[in-house]
XYZ file of C-alpha atoms in Angstrom:
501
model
C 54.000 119.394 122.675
C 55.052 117.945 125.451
C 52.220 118.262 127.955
C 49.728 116.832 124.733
C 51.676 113.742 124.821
C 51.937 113.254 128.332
C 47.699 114.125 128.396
C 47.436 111.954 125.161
C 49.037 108.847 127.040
C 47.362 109.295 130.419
C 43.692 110.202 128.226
C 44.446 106.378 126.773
C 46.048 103.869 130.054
C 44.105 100.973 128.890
C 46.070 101.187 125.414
C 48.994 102.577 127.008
C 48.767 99.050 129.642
C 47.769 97.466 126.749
C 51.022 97.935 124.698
C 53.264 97.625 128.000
C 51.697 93.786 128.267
C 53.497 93.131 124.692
C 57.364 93.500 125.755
C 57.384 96.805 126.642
C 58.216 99.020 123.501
C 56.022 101.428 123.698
C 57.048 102.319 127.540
C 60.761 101.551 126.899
C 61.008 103.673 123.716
C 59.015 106.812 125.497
C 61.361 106.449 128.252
C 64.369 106.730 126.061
C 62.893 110.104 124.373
C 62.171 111.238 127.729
C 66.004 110.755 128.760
C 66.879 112.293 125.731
C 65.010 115.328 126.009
C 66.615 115.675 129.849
C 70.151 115.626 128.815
C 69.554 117.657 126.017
C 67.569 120.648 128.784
C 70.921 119.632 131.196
C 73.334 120.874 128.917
C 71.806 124.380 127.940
C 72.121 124.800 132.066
C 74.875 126.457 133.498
C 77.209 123.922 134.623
C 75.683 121.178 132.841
C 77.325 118.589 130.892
C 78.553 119.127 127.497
C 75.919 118.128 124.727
C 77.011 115.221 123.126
C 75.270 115.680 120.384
C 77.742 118.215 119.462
C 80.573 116.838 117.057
C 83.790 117.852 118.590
C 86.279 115.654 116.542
C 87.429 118.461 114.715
C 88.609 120.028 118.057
C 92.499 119.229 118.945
C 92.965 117.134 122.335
C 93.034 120.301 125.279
C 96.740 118.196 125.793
C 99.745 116.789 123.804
C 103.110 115.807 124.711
C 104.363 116.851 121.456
C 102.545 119.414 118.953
C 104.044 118.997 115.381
C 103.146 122.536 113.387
C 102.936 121.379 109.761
C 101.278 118.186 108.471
C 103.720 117.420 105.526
C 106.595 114.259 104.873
C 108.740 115.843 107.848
C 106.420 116.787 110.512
C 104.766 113.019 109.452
C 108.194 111.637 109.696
C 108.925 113.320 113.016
C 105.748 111.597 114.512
C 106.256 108.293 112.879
C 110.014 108.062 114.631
C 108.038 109.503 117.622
C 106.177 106.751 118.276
C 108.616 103.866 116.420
C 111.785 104.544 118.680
C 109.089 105.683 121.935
C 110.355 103.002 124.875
C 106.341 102.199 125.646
C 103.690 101.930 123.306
C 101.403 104.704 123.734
C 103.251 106.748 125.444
C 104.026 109.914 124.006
C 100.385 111.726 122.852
C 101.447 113.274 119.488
C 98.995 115.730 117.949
C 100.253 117.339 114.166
C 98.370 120.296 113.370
C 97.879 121.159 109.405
C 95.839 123.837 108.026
C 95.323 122.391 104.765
C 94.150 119.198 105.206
C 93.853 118.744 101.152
C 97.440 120.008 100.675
C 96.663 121.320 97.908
C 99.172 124.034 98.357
C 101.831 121.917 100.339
C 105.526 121.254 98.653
C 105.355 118.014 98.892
C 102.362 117.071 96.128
C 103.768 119.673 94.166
C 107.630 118.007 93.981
C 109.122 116.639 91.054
C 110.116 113.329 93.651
C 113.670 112.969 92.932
C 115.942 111.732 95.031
C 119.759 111.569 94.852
C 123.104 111.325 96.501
C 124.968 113.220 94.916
C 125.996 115.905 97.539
C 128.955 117.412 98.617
C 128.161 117.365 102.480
C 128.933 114.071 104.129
C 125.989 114.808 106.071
C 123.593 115.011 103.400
C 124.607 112.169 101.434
C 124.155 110.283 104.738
C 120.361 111.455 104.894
C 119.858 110.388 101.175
C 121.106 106.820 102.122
C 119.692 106.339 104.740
C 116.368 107.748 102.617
C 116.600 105.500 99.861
C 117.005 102.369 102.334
C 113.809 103.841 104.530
C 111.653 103.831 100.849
C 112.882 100.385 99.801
C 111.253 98.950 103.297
C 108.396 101.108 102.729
C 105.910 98.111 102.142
C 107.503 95.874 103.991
C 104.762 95.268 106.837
C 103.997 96.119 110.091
C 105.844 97.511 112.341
C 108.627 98.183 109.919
C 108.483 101.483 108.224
C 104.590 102.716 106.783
C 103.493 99.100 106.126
C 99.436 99.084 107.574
C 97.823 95.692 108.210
C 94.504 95.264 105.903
C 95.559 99.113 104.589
C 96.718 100.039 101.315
C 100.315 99.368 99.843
C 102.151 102.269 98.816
C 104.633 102.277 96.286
C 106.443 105.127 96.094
C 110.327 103.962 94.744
C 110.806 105.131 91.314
C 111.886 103.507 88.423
C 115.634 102.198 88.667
C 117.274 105.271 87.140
C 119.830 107.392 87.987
C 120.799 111.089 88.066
C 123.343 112.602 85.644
C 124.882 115.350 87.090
C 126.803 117.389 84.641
C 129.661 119.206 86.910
C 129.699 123.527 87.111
C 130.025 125.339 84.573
C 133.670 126.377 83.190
C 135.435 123.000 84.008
C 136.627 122.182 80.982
C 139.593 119.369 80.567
C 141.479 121.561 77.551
C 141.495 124.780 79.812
C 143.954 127.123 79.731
C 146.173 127.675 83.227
C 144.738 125.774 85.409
C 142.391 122.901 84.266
C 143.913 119.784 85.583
C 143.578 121.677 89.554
C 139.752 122.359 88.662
C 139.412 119.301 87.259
C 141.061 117.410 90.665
C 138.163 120.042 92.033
C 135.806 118.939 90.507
C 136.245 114.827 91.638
C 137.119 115.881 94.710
C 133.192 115.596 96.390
C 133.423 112.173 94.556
C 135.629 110.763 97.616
C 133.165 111.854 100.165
C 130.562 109.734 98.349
C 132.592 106.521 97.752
C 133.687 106.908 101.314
C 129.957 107.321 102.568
C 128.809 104.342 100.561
C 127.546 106.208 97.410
C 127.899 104.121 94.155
C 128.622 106.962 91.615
C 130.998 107.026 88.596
C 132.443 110.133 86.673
C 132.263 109.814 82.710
C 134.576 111.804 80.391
C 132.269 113.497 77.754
C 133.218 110.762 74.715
C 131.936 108.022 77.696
C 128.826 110.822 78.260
C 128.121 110.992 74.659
C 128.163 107.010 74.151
C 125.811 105.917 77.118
C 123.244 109.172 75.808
C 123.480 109.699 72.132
C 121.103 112.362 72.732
C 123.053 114.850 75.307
C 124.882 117.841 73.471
C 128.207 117.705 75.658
C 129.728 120.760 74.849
C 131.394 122.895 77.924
C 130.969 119.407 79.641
C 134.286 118.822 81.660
C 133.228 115.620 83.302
C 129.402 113.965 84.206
C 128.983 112.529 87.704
C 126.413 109.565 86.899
C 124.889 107.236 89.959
C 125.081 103.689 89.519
C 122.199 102.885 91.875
C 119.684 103.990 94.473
C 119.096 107.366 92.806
C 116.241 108.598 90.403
C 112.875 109.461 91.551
C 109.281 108.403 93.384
C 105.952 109.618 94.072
C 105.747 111.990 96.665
C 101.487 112.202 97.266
C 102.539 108.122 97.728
C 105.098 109.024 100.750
C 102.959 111.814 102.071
C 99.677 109.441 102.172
C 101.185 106.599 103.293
C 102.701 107.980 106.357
C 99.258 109.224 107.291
C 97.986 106.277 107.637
C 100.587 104.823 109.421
C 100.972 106.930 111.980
C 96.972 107.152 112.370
C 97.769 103.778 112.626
C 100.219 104.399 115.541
C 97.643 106.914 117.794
C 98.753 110.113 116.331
C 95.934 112.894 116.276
C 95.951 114.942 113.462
C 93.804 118.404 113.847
C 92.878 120.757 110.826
C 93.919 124.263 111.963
C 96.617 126.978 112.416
C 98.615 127.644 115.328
C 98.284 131.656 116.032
C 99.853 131.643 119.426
C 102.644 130.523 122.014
C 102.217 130.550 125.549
C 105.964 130.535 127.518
C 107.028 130.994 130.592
C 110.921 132.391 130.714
C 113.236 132.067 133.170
C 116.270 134.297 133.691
C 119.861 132.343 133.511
C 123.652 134.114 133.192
C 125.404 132.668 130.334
C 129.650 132.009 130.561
C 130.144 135.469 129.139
C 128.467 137.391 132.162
C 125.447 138.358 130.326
C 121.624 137.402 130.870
C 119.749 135.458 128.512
C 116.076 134.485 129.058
C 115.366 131.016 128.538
C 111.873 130.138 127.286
C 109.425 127.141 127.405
C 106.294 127.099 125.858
C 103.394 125.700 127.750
C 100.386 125.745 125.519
C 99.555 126.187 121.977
C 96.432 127.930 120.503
C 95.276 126.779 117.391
C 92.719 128.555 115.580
C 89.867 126.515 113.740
C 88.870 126.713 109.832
C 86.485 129.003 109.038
C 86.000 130.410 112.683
C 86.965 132.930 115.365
C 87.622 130.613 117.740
C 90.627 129.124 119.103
C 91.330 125.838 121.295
C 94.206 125.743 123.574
C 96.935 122.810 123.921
C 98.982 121.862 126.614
C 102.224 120.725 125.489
C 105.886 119.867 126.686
C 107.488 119.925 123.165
C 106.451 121.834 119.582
C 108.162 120.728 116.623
C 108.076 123.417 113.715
C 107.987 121.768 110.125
C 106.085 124.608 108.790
C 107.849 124.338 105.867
C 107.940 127.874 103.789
C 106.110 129.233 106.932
C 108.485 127.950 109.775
C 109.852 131.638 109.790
C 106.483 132.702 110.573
C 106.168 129.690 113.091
C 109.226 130.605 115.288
C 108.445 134.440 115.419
C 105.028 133.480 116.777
C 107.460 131.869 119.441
C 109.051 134.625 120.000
C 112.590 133.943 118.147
C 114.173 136.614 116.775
C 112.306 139.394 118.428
C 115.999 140.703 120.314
C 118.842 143.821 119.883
C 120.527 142.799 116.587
C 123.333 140.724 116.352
C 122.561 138.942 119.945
C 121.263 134.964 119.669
C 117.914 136.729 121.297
C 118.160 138.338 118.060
C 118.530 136.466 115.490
C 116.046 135.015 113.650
C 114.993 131.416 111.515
C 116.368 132.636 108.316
C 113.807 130.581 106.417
C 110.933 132.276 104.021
C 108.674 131.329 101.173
C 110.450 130.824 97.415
C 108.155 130.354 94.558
C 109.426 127.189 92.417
C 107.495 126.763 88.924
C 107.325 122.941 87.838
C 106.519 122.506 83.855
C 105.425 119.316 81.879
C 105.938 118.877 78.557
C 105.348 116.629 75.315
C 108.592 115.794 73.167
C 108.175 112.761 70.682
C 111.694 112.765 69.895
C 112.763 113.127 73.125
C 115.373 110.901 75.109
C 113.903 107.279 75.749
C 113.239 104.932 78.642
C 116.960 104.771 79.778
C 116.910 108.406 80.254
C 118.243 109.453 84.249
C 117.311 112.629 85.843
C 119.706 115.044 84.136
C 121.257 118.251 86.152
C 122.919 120.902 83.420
C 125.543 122.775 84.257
C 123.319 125.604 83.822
C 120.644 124.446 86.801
C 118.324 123.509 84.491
C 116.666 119.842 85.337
C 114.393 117.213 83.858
C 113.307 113.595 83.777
C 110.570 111.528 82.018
C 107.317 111.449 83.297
C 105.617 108.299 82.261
C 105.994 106.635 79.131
C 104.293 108.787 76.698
C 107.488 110.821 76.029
C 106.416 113.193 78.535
C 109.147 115.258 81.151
C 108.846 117.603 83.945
C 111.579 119.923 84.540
C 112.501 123.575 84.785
C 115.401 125.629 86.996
C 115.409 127.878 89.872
C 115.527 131.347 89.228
C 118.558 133.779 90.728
C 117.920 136.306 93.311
C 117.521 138.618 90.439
C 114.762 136.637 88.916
C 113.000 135.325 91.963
C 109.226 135.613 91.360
C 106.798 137.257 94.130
C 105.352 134.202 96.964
C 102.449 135.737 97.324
C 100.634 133.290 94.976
C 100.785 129.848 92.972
C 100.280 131.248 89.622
C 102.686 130.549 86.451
C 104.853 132.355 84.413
C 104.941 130.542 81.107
C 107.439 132.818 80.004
C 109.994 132.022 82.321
C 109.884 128.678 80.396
C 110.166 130.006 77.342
C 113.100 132.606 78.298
C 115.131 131.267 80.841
C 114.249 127.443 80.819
C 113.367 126.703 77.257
C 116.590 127.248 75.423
C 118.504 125.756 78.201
C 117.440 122.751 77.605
C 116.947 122.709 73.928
C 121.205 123.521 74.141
C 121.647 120.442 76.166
C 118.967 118.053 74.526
C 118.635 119.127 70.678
C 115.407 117.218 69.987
C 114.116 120.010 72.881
C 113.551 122.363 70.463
C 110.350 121.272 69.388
C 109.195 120.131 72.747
C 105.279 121.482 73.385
C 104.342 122.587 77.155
C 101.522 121.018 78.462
C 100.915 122.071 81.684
C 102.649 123.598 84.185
C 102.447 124.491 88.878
C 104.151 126.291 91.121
C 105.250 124.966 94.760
C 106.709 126.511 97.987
C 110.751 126.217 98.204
C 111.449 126.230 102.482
C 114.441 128.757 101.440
C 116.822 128.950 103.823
C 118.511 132.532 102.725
C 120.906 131.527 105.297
C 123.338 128.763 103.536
C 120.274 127.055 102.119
C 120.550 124.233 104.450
C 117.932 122.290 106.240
C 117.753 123.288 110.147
C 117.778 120.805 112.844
C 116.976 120.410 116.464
C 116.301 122.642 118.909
C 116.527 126.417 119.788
C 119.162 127.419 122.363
C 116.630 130.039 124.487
C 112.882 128.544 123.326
C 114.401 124.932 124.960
C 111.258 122.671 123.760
C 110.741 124.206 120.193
C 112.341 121.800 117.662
C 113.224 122.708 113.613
C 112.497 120.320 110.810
C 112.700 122.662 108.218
C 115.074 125.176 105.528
C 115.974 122.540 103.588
C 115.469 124.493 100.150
C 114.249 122.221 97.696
C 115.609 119.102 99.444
C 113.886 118.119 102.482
C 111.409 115.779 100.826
C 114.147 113.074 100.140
C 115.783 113.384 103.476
C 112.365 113.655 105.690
C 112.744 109.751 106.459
C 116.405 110.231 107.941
C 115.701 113.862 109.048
C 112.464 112.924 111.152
C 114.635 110.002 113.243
C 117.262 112.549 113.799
C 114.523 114.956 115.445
C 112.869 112.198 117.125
C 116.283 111.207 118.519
C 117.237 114.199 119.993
C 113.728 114.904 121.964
C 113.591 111.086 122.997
C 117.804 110.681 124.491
C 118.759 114.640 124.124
C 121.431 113.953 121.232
C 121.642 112.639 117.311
C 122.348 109.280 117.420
C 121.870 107.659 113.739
C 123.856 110.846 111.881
C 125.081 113.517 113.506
C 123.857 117.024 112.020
C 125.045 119.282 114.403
C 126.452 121.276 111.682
C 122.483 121.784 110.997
C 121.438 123.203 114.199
C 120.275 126.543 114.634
C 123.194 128.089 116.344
C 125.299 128.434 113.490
C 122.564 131.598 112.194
C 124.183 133.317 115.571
C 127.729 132.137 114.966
C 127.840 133.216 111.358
C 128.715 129.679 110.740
C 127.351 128.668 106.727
C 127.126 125.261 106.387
C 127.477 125.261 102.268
C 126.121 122.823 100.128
C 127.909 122.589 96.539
C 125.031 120.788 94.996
C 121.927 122.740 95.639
C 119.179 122.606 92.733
């Protein structure tokens, strides 16, 4: 085809000069194809230049400075306080890799969105303040916080209501022996939140049963209630509004799976006498959707917020793989823990006012809407704990072990209708069920932001600073979470939390 054309224009110069007298086009525009058709032969030759006709956007950049593994509200909020508290714009190349770019399956569009205080840990109360204050600048333009010129507002604060957290089970105030000390027990995490800045209140069950006419308050010894800054918000919100902030900011974002580390070690003699090998991983692969084929990153620091995969994530990396009960030994305690979330339809159920309720028995709900809808269910015990290995519901764990729970605390339950129902990934920390924080003692560049076990949503904001913090100046500066780090797994050091849900 190409020889006709070039006999069809020589066969025809007097047209040919003919068209060239009238601007050009026809010459210009055959001289374009031609150059075309040259780069196109130059790139199928060895050594030629890449086609450019080839879409490589998909690809992730062949170098990062950091590479965040998991695209949800931490790794997000890890880039975000990247590139805020970075001491020259543009100059820390962040890539996060996600391989679900729908996040369909992720934990955070499947959370219920609350968000409280009400901890016993000075440390996380500290990340729910500092939380709640991060979402209440959320819109509040740029640079602050998510806020996008000529992009969309999100909204994600809930409505102004507040958790109701019944206290455990078997504090009674007319208890035999005892009851005044459990009692005193019982208040005690109350002074940790008034003296971290939490407004919460204890009510007496007659002062429970006034405020909520609807709440059954038997076995109720006391009800911790927050005053403000507690309730709920929408998560997809959070999650979709950090994306396009810190698009905004020049973070690359690359839809794929990291299947490799690539480390150098060197060999070091700890205070004790003994060798340890001290890693540093160099270069990340990350395998592309739907193909065989990997593409390598250079990198100086990896930050795992794989969520219910960050186990997987650090093995990959080599932690764990050591003689037992050595720190080359011991593994990210963190694994995958099936949750099931269930909405349901109750026209005489609690009204407007109503907070989001915590029963003594773990069971948990709050309104959805204003249709006299809730969401709500409780997580199972070790005994009951569902297989991982898929997203399907068991209905009847409503109706057994979540159902009547709530139908004891709320009468007009009982003739609640389910309507639909999920199930979500819990980053269980079988550990102390505590999030884990900063970096690994032998892999020195590989970060955690991750374990938190059904909390980590409503700390990401303060949890992504503290990460950012310690890879920009090498220490927590805003709240110190040392207790968080990864050495306690070695130590055998639990940092318990008395007010997991």
């Amino acid at each position: 085809m190409l020889w006709s054309a070039l006999r069809l224009s020589c066969g025809r110069g007097s047209l040919a000069r003919g068209l060239g007298t009238r601007g050009g086009g026809f010459t210009r525009g055959w001289d374009g194809k031609v150059s075309e058709i040259k780069k196109k032969i130059r790139s199928f030759l060895p050594g030629g230049a890449l086609d450019p006709l080839f879409n490589t956007s998909h690809l992730p950049p062949e170098q990062a400075d950091v590479v965040i593994v998991g695209g949800g509200v931490l790794g997000l909020s890890v880039a975000y306080w990247l590139k805020r508290l970075e001491k020259r714009q543009g100059a820390i190349r962040v890539l996060v890799v996600e391989r679900d770019h729908t996040y369909s399956q992720a934990s955070t569009g499947l959370s219920v969105g609350g968000i409280r205080q009400q901890f016993s840990l000075p440390e996380n109360i500290q990340l729910s303040l500092f939380s709640v204050n991060f979402l209440r600048n959320i819109n509040r333009g740029f640079p602050l916080h998510t806020g996008v010129p000529g992009g969309e507002r999100c909204s994600p604060s809930g409505p102004p209501v507040q958790p109701l957290r019944l206290p455990v089970a078997g504090f009674r105030k007319r208890c035999c022996g005892h009851g005044e000390q459990r009692e005193n027990a019982e208040a005690d995490p109350h002074i940790s939140l008034r003296q971290e800045g939490a407004k919460v209140c204890l009510m007496s069950p007659e002062q429970l049963r006034n405020k909520f006419p609807w709440i059954n308050t038997e076995g109720v010894a006391l009800a911790s209630y927050g005053l403000e800054d507690e309730g709920w918000f929408d998560p997809w919100c959070l999650l979709q509004g950090l994306r396009q902030k810190v698009r905004s900011m020049g973070v690359l974002f690359c839809q794929g799976e990291v299947t490799r580390f690539v480390s150098s070690s060197t060999c070091m003699t700890n205070t004790s006498g003994e060798e340890v090998s001290l890693k540093r991983i160099y270069e990340v692969h990350v395998k592309m959707d739907h193909s065989l084929e990997y593409q390598p990153v250079e990198c100086a620091i990896v930050i795992n917020a794989a969520g219910a995969w960050s186990g997987q994530v650090a093995e990959l990396a080599g932690i764990g793989h050591g003689p037992p009960d050595t720190l080359q030994g011991t593994r990210l305690p963190v694994e995958p823990r099936k949750r099931y979330v269930y909405l349901w339809h109750c026209p005489q159920g609690p009204g407007l006012e109503t907070p989001l309720v915590v029963d003594t028995s773990g069971a948990y709900f709050r309104r959805e809407g204003l249709g006299n809808n809730y969401l709500g269910s409780r997580s199972p015990t070790e005994e009951e704990e569902p297989d991982p290995g898929n997203l399907e519901v068991d209905h009847a764990f409503f109706q057994d072990k979540v159902w009547p729970l709530l139908a004891q605390r709320v009468p007009a339950f009982e003739t609640l209708k389910v309507r639909s129902a999920w199930a979500g990934y819990y980053d269980y920390n079988t550990f102390d069920q505590n999030g884990v924080v900063g970096p690994h003692p032998l892999v020195v560049n590989m970060y955690f932001a991750t374990g938190f076990s059904g909390h980590g949503l409503q700390h990401a904001p303060a949890v992504g600073r503290a990460v950012a913090e310690m890879v920009l100046e090498g220490s927590f500066q805003t709240i110190d979470l040392s207790p968080f780090l990864f050495s306690r797994f070695y130590l055998s050091e639990k940092t318990e939390e008395g007010n997991i849900i």
